[in-house]
Amino acid sequence: MKIAVINSGSSSIKFQLFSMPEGEILAHALVEKIGETGSKSIFEYGDKKREITTAVKTHHDGLKLINTLLREHHIVEHFSELDAIAHRVVHGGESFKSAVLIDDAVIEKIKELILLAPLHNGANLEGILISRKKAPNVPQIAVFDTAFHSTMPKEAYLYALPYEVYEKHKIRRYGFHGTSHSYVMKEAAKEMKKSPKELNMITLHLGNGSSACAIQNGISVDTSMGFTPLEGLMMGTRCGDIDPAITLYLQREAGFGVDDVDALLNKRSGLLGVCGSIDLREIEKRDDELSKTAIEMMVRRVKKYIGSYMALLGSVDALVFTAGIGENSHTLRAKILQNLEVLGVELDEEANRQNALLISKKSSKIKVFVIKTDEELEIARQSEEVLRKTQIIYQAEKYI
Ligand code: AMP
């Protein structure tokens, strides 16, 4: 079964073609700088790689280019030959609690949700609309970044604001990075030879965007990102948790407009804001005070979330590190896990230095894993599941 996963961003398209259920990657394409003069595209299949520098004016042209490349390399003649096209959609609001087959009603809902995620959902929707036009007979599936966190209880997702603010404006914690948290949770459970339902975990997605998730018996019960991906951990350019009164002060007293505050919190804060770089590899090599402080701030924030999630969950079977920083920075992991022995975490320093899969000692009550995230594969797997269920419903309807 051939499933294409499309992640359509504001100026880029990431495309991955899987053979399922094996999860083998048949082709990978990245079209960047759509609409700009210097569009650059990368196409990979097997062990071959092609770089294409041709102007890609629109998302439609981007998908057309990918289709041409697939045809030229005899991977797929046309999108209509695919068994399914799966789309990453950032915001599913309260409407989508799992992946769904896309129909007109789903499209309307995703449109409504543009209000909650203007940068992302609009671009995601564009990918869906173009793919539906290109391959109207192929099932299209939407997989939402928020869906994994739809199991959070009310006390986790509500902010302590007047209840009508939630009712009227849907202001609540939604959480993001759901496909990544879900993927690494399942992989860790496989390593422990247990069902996720038998396990409590804290998953730490630490990259340019970072979030922590408290998982109880296989479901998300709390997460650090909130109404938007700005809340929670300190990130590459995002501030994470701050006193919300700061935003008011900046506007009242420091001459900031709404857009200035937005740019400050989302694009100029985090590691970049404190020490001038978003690249942890570079920051770790530096010797200046602010770079050291930025790392300590990041570590401290992660520790605080681990501690609070441990208190919430009561017992924890595994801690899982993932994403660019979580998978690669052994020094940051070591700092985060320092002095956690009292909570049942014993780090195997050598395994940690090697970026091994299991980095806790045998005697450690809580297992600590480093697991490479694979959001595209998780999207393909969830889509396969949707297809399987749809097929079952379809078969059952035939016999009614
Ligand atoms: P992501 O958003 O998941 O791609 O993660 C990007 C972040 O991971 C950046 O801050 C990178 O500097 C960081 N990163 C990637 N590789 C390493 C590494 N080997 N050591 C430390 N940080 C890394």
XYZ file of C-alpha atoms and ligand atoms in Angstrom:
423
model
C 0.000 0.000 0.000
C 1.408 3.397 -1.027
C 0.653 6.293 1.309
C 1.952 9.808 0.659
C 2.374 12.133 3.622
C 2.177 15.835 2.841
C 3.182 18.590 5.228
C 2.191 21.787 3.488
C 3.661 24.843 5.214
C 3.358 28.548 4.443
C 6.271 28.514 1.996
C 7.274 24.857 1.802
C 6.003 21.360 1.099
C 7.462 18.269 2.710
C 6.448 15.076 0.958
C 7.188 11.497 1.916
C 5.972 8.394 0.130
C 5.737 5.212 2.204
C 5.174 1.601 1.365
C 2.955 0.404 4.203
C 2.754 -1.466 6.487
C 6.557 -1.865 6.341
C 7.074 1.892 6.629
C 9.688 1.811 3.856
C 10.367 5.267 2.399
C 9.989 5.157 -1.399
C 10.630 8.857 -1.967
C 11.157 12.063 -0.069
C 10.806 15.584 -1.405
C 11.256 19.016 0.099
C 10.197 22.101 -1.838
C 11.236 25.297 -0.099
C 10.849 29.039 -0.623
C 7.628 28.693 -2.589
C 6.708 32.053 -4.124
C 10.255 33.399 -3.808
C 12.730 33.634 -6.644
C 15.260 31.185 -5.227
C 13.081 28.089 -4.696
C 15.204 25.068 -4.010
C 13.872 21.523 -4.034
C 15.400 18.279 -2.905
C 14.212 14.892 -4.108
C 15.504 11.663 -2.607
C 14.709 8.074 -3.513
C 16.658 4.954 -2.566
C 20.200 6.208 -2.034
C 19.930 8.869 -4.723
C 19.494 12.578 -4.224
C 18.612 15.348 -6.690
C 18.651 19.085 -6.109
C 16.453 21.181 -8.344
C 16.648 24.961 -8.576
C 13.583 26.024 -10.482
C 11.157 28.763 -9.485
C 8.121 27.289 -7.711
C 5.478 29.998 -7.681
C 2.630 28.269 -5.861
C 1.865 25.198 -3.755
C 0.089 23.825 -6.822
C 3.353 24.101 -8.792
C 5.194 22.478 -5.894
C 2.975 19.395 -5.901
C 3.125 19.286 -9.701
C 6.919 19.275 -9.510
C 6.843 16.418 -6.993
C 4.466 14.451 -9.255
C 6.786 15.008 -12.234
C 9.794 13.805 -10.243
C 7.919 10.695 -9.079
C 6.994 9.945 -12.694
C 10.479 10.602 -14.091
C 11.961 8.190 -11.606
C 9.267 5.564 -12.216
C 8.101 5.582 -8.602
C 4.492 6.584 -9.287
C 3.027 7.759 -12.609
C 0.364 9.964 -11.037
C -0.977 10.843 -7.553
C -4.202 9.039 -8.513
C -2.301 5.719 -8.224
C -1.716 6.258 -4.510
C -3.742 4.330 -1.934
C -4.056 7.387 0.293
C -2.737 10.903 0.765
C -2.258 11.915 4.387
C -2.005 15.542 5.440
C -0.458 16.976 8.555
C -2.838 19.541 10.017
C -1.553 21.539 12.967
C -4.810 22.501 14.665
C -7.753 20.185 15.131
C -9.372 22.333 17.838
C -12.013 20.496 19.843
C -13.487 18.971 16.700
C -10.875 16.332 15.896
C -9.812 13.783 18.478
C -8.109 11.456 15.995
C -7.152 11.225 12.337
C -10.109 11.435 9.920
C -11.006 10.775 6.330
C -11.358 14.164 4.648
C -14.738 15.158 3.253
C -16.387 18.545 2.660
C -17.483 18.832 6.317
C -13.914 18.201 7.530
C -12.631 20.866 5.150
C -15.149 23.360 6.507
C -14.017 22.624 10.081
C -10.323 22.994 9.189
C -11.219 26.316 7.554
C -12.936 27.474 10.754
C -9.836 26.523 12.726
C -7.634 28.849 10.662
C -8.572 31.456 13.240
C -6.759 29.461 15.951
C -3.667 28.679 13.839
C -3.527 31.268 11.050
C 0.016 30.498 9.933
C -0.390 26.752 9.826
C -3.944 25.603 9.116
C -4.313 27.843 6.056
C -1.219 26.341 4.449
C -2.201 22.806 5.508
C -5.613 23.322 3.931
C -4.098 24.532 0.693
C -2.171 21.239 0.388
C -5.408 19.320 0.987
C -7.414 21.255 -1.593
C -4.775 20.897 -4.298
C -4.311 17.164 -3.611
C -8.055 16.579 -3.732
C -8.195 18.287 -7.116
C -5.209 16.351 -8.434
C -6.422 12.978 -7.173
C -10.165 13.165 -6.473
C -10.544 9.389 -6.187
C -7.770 8.870 -3.644
C -8.793 8.846 0.045
C -7.299 11.863 1.806
C -6.728 11.769 5.517
C -6.065 14.571 7.991
C -3.806 13.885 10.968
C -3.857 16.592 13.627
C -0.986 17.745 15.852
C -3.443 18.504 18.628
C -5.443 15.243 18.517
C -3.167 13.217 20.835
C -3.793 15.768 23.588
C -7.581 15.701 23.206
C -7.626 13.211 26.109
C -6.452 15.854 28.593
C -8.911 16.291 31.442
C -10.668 19.601 31.931
C -8.442 20.589 34.851
C -5.453 20.291 32.515
C -6.820 22.093 29.501
C -8.682 24.956 31.166
C -6.942 28.194 32.010
C -8.005 29.893 35.241
C -9.883 32.548 33.275
C -13.624 33.186 33.472
C -15.327 30.066 32.115
C -17.169 32.057 29.460
C -13.822 32.976 27.868
C -13.419 29.277 27.134
C -17.022 28.888 26.032
C -17.121 31.976 23.831
C -13.625 32.034 22.404
C -12.455 28.432 22.807
C -9.441 29.706 24.732
C -7.997 26.612 26.361
C -4.856 24.513 26.244
C -4.767 22.338 23.098
C -1.170 21.112 23.025
C 0.900 20.396 19.915
C 3.602 17.961 18.681
C 0.994 15.236 19.278
C 2.177 12.945 16.466
C 5.730 13.072 17.810
C 4.741 12.368 21.433
C 2.491 9.544 20.264
C 5.192 8.014 18.037
C 7.956 7.986 20.654
C 5.543 6.715 23.332
C 4.688 3.696 21.167
C 8.342 3.050 20.296
C 9.344 3.208 23.976
C 6.499 0.825 24.869
C 7.752 -1.590 22.172
C 11.225 -1.460 23.746
C 9.690 -2.235 27.140
C 7.649 -5.056 25.568
C 4.447 -3.653 26.985
C 1.325 -2.007 25.681
C 1.296 1.804 26.079
C -1.886 1.224 28.131
C 0.258 -0.360 30.852
C 2.712 2.523 31.044
C 3.137 6.049 32.388
C 5.701 8.213 30.619
C 7.041 11.708 30.304
C 7.996 12.456 26.699
C 10.273 15.399 25.961
C 10.266 16.739 22.410
C 13.228 19.133 22.491
C 14.008 20.887 19.207
C 13.575 24.390 17.847
C 10.025 23.959 19.091
C 9.877 22.066 22.387
C 7.174 20.460 24.468
C 6.782 17.983 27.301
C 3.914 15.548 27.687
C 2.622 13.596 30.686
C 1.250 10.267 29.495
C -0.860 8.041 31.729
C -1.735 4.555 30.520
C -1.003 5.531 26.934
C -2.959 8.787 26.806
C -1.892 12.407 27.134
C -3.050 13.911 30.432
C -1.033 17.124 30.294
C 1.326 18.931 27.992
C 3.408 22.078 28.123
C 2.227 23.822 24.937
C -1.120 25.514 25.304
C -3.559 27.618 23.312
C -0.649 28.117 20.905
C 2.805 26.517 20.625
C 4.239 29.475 22.572
C 3.574 28.180 26.064
C 5.792 25.911 28.118
C 9.467 25.144 27.627
C 12.075 27.637 26.493
C 12.582 27.107 22.742
C 14.801 28.240 19.853
C 13.050 31.580 19.356
C 9.935 31.236 21.571
C 9.910 32.308 25.187
C 7.716 29.561 26.672
C 6.063 30.334 30.022
C 6.178 33.985 31.046
C 4.087 36.191 33.253
C 1.272 37.287 30.894
C 1.367 40.741 32.485
C 4.685 41.317 30.679
C 2.802 41.577 27.378
C 0.501 44.221 28.874
C 3.417 46.173 30.315
C 5.248 46.163 26.984
C 2.196 47.620 25.265
C 1.306 50.126 27.971
C 4.731 51.331 28.966
C 7.298 50.350 26.355
C 5.657 51.407 23.087
C 5.125 47.913 21.711
C 2.235 47.238 19.317
C 0.420 43.890 19.199
C 2.515 42.677 16.257
C 5.735 43.773 17.995
C 4.838 41.713 21.058
C 3.926 38.765 18.831
C 7.287 38.936 17.027
C 9.173 39.429 20.309
C 7.665 36.354 21.991
C 7.611 34.038 18.973
C 10.621 35.024 16.903
C 13.090 36.935 19.057
C 12.987 35.136 22.394
C 14.107 31.727 23.677
C 17.735 30.766 23.058
C 18.034 33.433 20.361
C 16.757 36.172 22.641
C 18.988 35.299 25.574
C 22.265 34.537 23.815
C 21.887 35.437 20.154
C 21.772 31.977 18.538
C 19.096 29.319 18.064
C 21.588 26.567 17.295
C 22.341 24.623 20.456
C 25.360 22.979 18.798
C 26.946 26.389 18.458
C 25.805 27.602 21.894
C 27.305 24.533 23.588
C 30.717 25.398 22.109
C 30.650 28.978 23.365
C 32.249 30.153 26.577
C 30.409 33.416 27.300
C 28.137 33.974 30.294
C 24.898 34.508 28.380
C 25.292 31.311 26.348
C 25.896 29.357 29.562
C 22.902 31.036 31.195
C 20.662 30.249 28.199
C 21.515 26.548 28.541
C 20.915 26.602 32.295
C 17.557 28.316 31.750
C 16.497 25.693 29.224
C 17.589 22.854 31.522
C 15.854 24.365 34.543
C 12.540 24.691 32.681
C 12.648 21.061 31.501
C 13.492 19.888 35.034
C 10.527 21.815 36.426
C 8.175 20.144 33.959
C 9.602 16.693 34.691
C 9.139 17.281 38.419
C 5.587 18.531 38.089
C 4.593 15.709 35.737
C 6.074 13.150 38.121
C 3.937 14.622 40.884
C 0.879 14.459 38.596
C 1.433 10.913 37.390
C 2.431 9.419 40.733
C 4.531 6.725 39.117
C 6.545 6.960 35.918
C 7.911 4.031 33.918
C 9.878 5.928 31.288
C 11.288 9.290 30.291
C 11.762 9.718 26.555
C 13.964 12.304 24.835
C 13.339 13.153 21.196
C 13.803 15.796 18.412
C 17.011 17.623 17.411
C 18.205 18.534 20.907
C 16.679 15.573 22.759
C 18.170 13.061 20.331
C 21.609 14.619 19.995
C 22.735 16.708 22.933
C 24.117 14.329 25.552
C 25.355 17.253 27.620
C 21.893 18.813 27.854
C 20.326 15.442 28.711
C 22.936 14.888 31.422
C 22.235 18.312 32.914
C 18.476 17.715 32.832
C 18.827 14.346 34.552
C 21.357 15.499 37.158
C 20.167 14.953 40.747
C 17.071 13.030 39.701
C 18.270 9.836 41.454
C 15.975 10.644 44.349
C 13.061 10.463 41.880
C 14.198 7.112 40.483
C 16.311 8.180 37.494
C 19.854 6.804 37.283
C 21.741 7.910 34.191
C 24.206 5.600 32.455
C 26.725 8.277 31.505
C 28.532 6.239 28.876
C 25.298 5.167 27.143
C 24.188 8.793 27.246
C 27.438 9.976 25.630
C 26.891 7.409 22.861
C 23.289 8.626 22.252
C 22.224 5.012 22.931
C 18.582 4.019 22.792
C 18.486 3.253 26.532
C 20.534 5.694 28.603
C 19.490 4.713 32.139
C 21.314 2.183 34.320
C 19.831 -1.296 34.739
C 19.058 -0.420 38.348
C 17.150 2.742 37.371
C 13.507 2.574 38.450
C 12.563 4.846 35.569
C 13.905 3.865 32.144
C 15.274 6.709 30.036
C 15.158 6.414 26.256
C 16.495 8.462 23.364
C 14.181 7.850 20.425
C 14.402 9.470 17.010
C 11.022 10.906 16.244
C 9.318 10.130 12.941
C 6.191 12.224 12.595
C 5.707 11.275 8.929
C 5.720 7.549 9.694
C 3.272 8.096 12.560
C 1.003 10.031 10.168
C 1.222 7.198 7.623
C 0.433 4.633 10.344
C -2.552 6.591 11.650
C -3.817 6.978 8.074
C -3.496 3.249 7.475
C -5.610 2.735 10.588
C -8.263 5.179 9.294
C -8.333 3.335 5.955
C -8.649 -0.017 7.697
C -11.556 1.225 9.832
C -13.248 2.864 6.830
C -12.895 -0.392 4.928
C -14.478 -2.316 7.818
C -17.389 0.150 7.978
C -17.741 0.005 4.197
C -17.756 -3.819 4.237
C -20.284 -3.872 7.062
C -22.564 -1.402 5.230
C -22.445 -3.632 2.137
C -23.954 -6.507 4.130
C -26.664 -4.532 5.913
P 14.660 20.238 15.464
O 13.746 21.423 15.533
O 14.061 19.004 16.032
O 15.235 20.027 14.088
O 15.924 20.588 16.407
C 16.787 21.656 16.151
C 17.689 21.888 17.346
O 18.463 20.696 17.594
C 18.709 23.018 17.146
O 18.819 23.789 18.328
C 20.001 22.270 16.918
O 21.118 23.017 17.318
C 19.801 21.072 17.836
N 20.742 19.992 17.519
C 20.778 19.238 16.411
N 21.846 18.392 16.457
C 22.482 18.644 17.623
C 23.640 18.127 18.262
N 24.374 17.168 17.695
N 23.988 18.630 19.465
C 23.262 19.607 20.044
N 22.162 20.133 19.497
C 21.768 19.664 18.314
